[in-house]
mmCIF file of C-alpha atoms in Angstrom:
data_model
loop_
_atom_site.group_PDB
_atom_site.id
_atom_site.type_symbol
_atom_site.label_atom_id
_atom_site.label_comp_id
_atom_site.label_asym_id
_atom_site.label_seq_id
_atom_site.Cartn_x
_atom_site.Cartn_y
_atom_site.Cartn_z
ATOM 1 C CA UNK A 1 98.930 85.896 95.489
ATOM 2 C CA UNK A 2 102.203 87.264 94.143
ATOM 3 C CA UNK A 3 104.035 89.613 96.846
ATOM 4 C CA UNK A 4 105.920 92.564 95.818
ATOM 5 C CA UNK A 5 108.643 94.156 97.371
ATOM 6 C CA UNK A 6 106.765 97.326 97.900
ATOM 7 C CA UNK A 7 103.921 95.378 99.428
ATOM 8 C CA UNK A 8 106.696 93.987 101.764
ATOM 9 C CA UNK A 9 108.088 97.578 102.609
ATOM 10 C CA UNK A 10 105.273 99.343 103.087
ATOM 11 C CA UNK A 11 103.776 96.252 105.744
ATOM 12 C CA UNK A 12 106.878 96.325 107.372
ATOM 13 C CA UNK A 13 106.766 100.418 107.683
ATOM 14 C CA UNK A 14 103.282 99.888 109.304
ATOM 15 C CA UNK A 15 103.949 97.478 111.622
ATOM 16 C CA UNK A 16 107.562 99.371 112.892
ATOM 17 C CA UNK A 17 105.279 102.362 113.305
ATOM 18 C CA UNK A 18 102.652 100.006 115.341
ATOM 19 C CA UNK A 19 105.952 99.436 117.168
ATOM 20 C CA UNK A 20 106.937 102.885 117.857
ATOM 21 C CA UNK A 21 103.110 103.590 119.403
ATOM 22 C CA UNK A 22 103.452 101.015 122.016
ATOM 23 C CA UNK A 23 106.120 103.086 123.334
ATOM 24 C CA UNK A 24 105.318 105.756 125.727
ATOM 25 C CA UNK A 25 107.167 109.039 126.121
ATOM 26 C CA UNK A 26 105.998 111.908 129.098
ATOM 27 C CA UNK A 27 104.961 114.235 126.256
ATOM 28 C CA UNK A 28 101.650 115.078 128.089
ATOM 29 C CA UNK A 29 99.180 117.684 126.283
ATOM 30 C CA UNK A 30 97.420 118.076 128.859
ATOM 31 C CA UNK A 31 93.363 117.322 128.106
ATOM 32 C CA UNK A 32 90.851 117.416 130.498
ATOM 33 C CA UNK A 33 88.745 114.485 131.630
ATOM 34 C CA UNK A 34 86.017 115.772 129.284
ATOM 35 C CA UNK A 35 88.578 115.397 126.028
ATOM 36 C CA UNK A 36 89.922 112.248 127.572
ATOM 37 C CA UNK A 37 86.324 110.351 127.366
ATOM 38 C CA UNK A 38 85.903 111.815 123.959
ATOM 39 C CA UNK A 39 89.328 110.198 123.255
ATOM 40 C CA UNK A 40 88.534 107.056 124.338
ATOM 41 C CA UNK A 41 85.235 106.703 122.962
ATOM 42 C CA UNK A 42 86.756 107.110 119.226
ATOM 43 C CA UNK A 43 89.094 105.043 120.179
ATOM 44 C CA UNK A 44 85.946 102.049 121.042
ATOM 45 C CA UNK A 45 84.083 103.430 118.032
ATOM 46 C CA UNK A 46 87.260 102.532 115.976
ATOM 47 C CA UNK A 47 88.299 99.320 116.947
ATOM 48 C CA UNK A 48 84.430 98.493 116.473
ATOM 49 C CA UNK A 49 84.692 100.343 112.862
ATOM 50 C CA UNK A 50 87.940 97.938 112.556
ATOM 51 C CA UNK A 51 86.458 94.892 113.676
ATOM 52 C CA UNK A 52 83.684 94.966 111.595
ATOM 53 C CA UNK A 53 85.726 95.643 108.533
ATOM 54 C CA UNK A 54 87.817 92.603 109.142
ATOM 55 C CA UNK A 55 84.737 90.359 109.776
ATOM 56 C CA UNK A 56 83.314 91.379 106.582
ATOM 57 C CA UNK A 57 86.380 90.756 104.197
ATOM 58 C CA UNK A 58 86.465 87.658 105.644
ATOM 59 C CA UNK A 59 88.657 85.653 103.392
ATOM 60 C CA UNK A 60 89.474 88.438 101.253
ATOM 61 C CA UNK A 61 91.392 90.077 104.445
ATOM 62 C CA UNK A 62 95.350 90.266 103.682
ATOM 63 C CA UNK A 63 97.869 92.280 105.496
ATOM 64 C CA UNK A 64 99.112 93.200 102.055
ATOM 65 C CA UNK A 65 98.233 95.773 99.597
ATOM 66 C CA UNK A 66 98.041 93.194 96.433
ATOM 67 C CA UNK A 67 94.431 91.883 96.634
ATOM 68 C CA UNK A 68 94.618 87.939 97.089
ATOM 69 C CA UNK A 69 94.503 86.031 93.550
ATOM 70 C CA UNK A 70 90.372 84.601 94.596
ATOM 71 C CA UNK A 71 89.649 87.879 95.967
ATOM 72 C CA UNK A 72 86.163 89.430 95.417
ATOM 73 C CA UNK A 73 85.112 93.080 95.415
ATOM 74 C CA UNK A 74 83.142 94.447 98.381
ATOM 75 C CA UNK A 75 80.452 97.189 97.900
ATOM 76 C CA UNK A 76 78.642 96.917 100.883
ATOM 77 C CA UNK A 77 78.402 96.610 104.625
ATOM 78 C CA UNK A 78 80.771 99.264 105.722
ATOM 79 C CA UNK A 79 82.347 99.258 102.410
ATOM 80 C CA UNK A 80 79.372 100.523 100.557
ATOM 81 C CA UNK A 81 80.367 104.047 102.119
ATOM 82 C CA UNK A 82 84.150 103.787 102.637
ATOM 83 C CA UNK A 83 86.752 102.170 100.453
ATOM 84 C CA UNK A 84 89.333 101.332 103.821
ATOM 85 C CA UNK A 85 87.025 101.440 106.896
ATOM 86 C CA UNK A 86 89.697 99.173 108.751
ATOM 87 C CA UNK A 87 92.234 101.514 108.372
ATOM 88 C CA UNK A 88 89.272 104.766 109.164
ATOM 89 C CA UNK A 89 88.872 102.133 112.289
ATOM 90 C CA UNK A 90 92.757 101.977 113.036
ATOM 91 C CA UNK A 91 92.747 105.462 112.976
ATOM 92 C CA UNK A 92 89.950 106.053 115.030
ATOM 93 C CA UNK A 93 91.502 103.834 117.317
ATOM 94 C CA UNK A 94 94.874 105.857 117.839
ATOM 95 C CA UNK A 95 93.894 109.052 117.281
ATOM 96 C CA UNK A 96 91.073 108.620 120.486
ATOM 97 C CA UNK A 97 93.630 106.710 122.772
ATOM 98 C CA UNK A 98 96.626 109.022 121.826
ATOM 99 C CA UNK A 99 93.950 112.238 123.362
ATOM 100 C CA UNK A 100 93.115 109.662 126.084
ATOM 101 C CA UNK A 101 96.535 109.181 127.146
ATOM 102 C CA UNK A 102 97.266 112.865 126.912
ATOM 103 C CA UNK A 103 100.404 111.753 124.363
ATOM 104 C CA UNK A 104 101.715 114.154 121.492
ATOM 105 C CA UNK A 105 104.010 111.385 120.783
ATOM 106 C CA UNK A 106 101.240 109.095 120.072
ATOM 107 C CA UNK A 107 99.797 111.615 118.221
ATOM 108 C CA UNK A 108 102.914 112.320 115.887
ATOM 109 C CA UNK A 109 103.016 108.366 115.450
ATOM 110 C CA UNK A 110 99.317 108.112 114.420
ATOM 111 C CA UNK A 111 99.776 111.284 111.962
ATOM 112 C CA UNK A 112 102.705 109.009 110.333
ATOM 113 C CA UNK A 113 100.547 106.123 109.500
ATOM 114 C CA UNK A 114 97.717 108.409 108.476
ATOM 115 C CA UNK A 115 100.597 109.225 105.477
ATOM 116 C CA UNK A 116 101.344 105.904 105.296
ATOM 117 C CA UNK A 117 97.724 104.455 105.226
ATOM 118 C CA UNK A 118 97.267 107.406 102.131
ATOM 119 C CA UNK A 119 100.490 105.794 100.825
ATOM 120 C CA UNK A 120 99.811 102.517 101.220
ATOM 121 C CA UNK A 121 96.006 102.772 99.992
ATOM 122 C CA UNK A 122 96.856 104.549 96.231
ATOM 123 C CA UNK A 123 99.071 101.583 95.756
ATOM 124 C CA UNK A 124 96.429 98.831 96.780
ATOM 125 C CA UNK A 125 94.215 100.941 94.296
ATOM 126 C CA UNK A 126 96.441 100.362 91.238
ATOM 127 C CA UNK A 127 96.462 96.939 92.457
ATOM 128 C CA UNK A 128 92.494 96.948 92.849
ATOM 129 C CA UNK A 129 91.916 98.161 89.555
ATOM 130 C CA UNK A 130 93.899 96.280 87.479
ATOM 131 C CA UNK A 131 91.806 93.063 89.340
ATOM 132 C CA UNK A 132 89.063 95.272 89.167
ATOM 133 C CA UNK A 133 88.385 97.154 86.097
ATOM 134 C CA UNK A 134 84.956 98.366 87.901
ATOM 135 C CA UNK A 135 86.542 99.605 90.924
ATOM 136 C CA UNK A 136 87.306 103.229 89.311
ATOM 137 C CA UNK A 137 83.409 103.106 89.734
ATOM 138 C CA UNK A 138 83.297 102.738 92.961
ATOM 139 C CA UNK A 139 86.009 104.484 93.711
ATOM 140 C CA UNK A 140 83.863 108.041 92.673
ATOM 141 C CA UNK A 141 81.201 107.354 94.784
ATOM 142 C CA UNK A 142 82.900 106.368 97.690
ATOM 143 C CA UNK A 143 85.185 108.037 100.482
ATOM 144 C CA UNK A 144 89.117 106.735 100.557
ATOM 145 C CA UNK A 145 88.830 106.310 104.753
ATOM 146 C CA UNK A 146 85.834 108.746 105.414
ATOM 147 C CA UNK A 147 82.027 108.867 104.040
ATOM 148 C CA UNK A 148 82.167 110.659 101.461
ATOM 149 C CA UNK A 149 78.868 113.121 101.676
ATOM 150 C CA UNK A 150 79.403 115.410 97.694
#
């Protein structure tokens, strides 16, 4: 698998901003306890979401947007209904424990990978399709990070 720079860039943007979550700031919101379990049981269902995602690419799993050079394309499991559950589960994931920590900041950080998880996944496409011819195919009948139900 050849690595591009922007492969490089946008891995390294992702992981700074992984970085930045850790920290924790007094920039309270304020949710009740009722919220606060809601928060933290997206945040279980997503690192489940996550988990199983990574479990099922198996070999194919790469931190990178270029799709390894023996890489196969997945249409089923959780793929069969979204086209990036681990980052749907990543999201999941931050958005629950940011409400279950009460944090805006964490918030404001997990809105910033959102963009860069759009960002990063229309690149990986490109790269998908040119593996991939059929993968404009099931791109249309399949949600980017969430089920797609029209």
């Amino acid at each position: 698998m050849k690595i591009h720079l922007k492969d490089l860039i946008l891995v390294s943007i992702q992981f700074v901003l992984f970085g930045f979550y850790t920290i924790d700031f007094d920039w309270s919101l304020g949710f009740s306890y009722f919220f606060k379990t809601i928060g933290l049981s997206f945040s279980i269902i997503g690192f489940l979401i996550a988990l199983l995602a990574v479990l099922q690419l198996n070999k194919n799993i790469s931190p990178f947007p270029t799709p390894k050079e023996n890489a196969v394309l997945l249409e089923n499991g959780l793929f069969k209904y979204v086209r990036h559950p681990i980052y749907t589960g990543i999201i999941f994931m931050l958005m629950g424990y940011s409400v279950y920590q009460n944090s805006i900041y964490k918030l404001c950080i997990t809105g910033l990978l959102m963009l860069l998880f759009y960002i990063k996944t229309d690149y990986e496409e490109n790269q998908l399709i040119k593996k991939f011819p059929e993968y404009i195919f099931y791109k249309r009948k399949t949600g980017k990070f969430f089920v797609r139900f029209f």
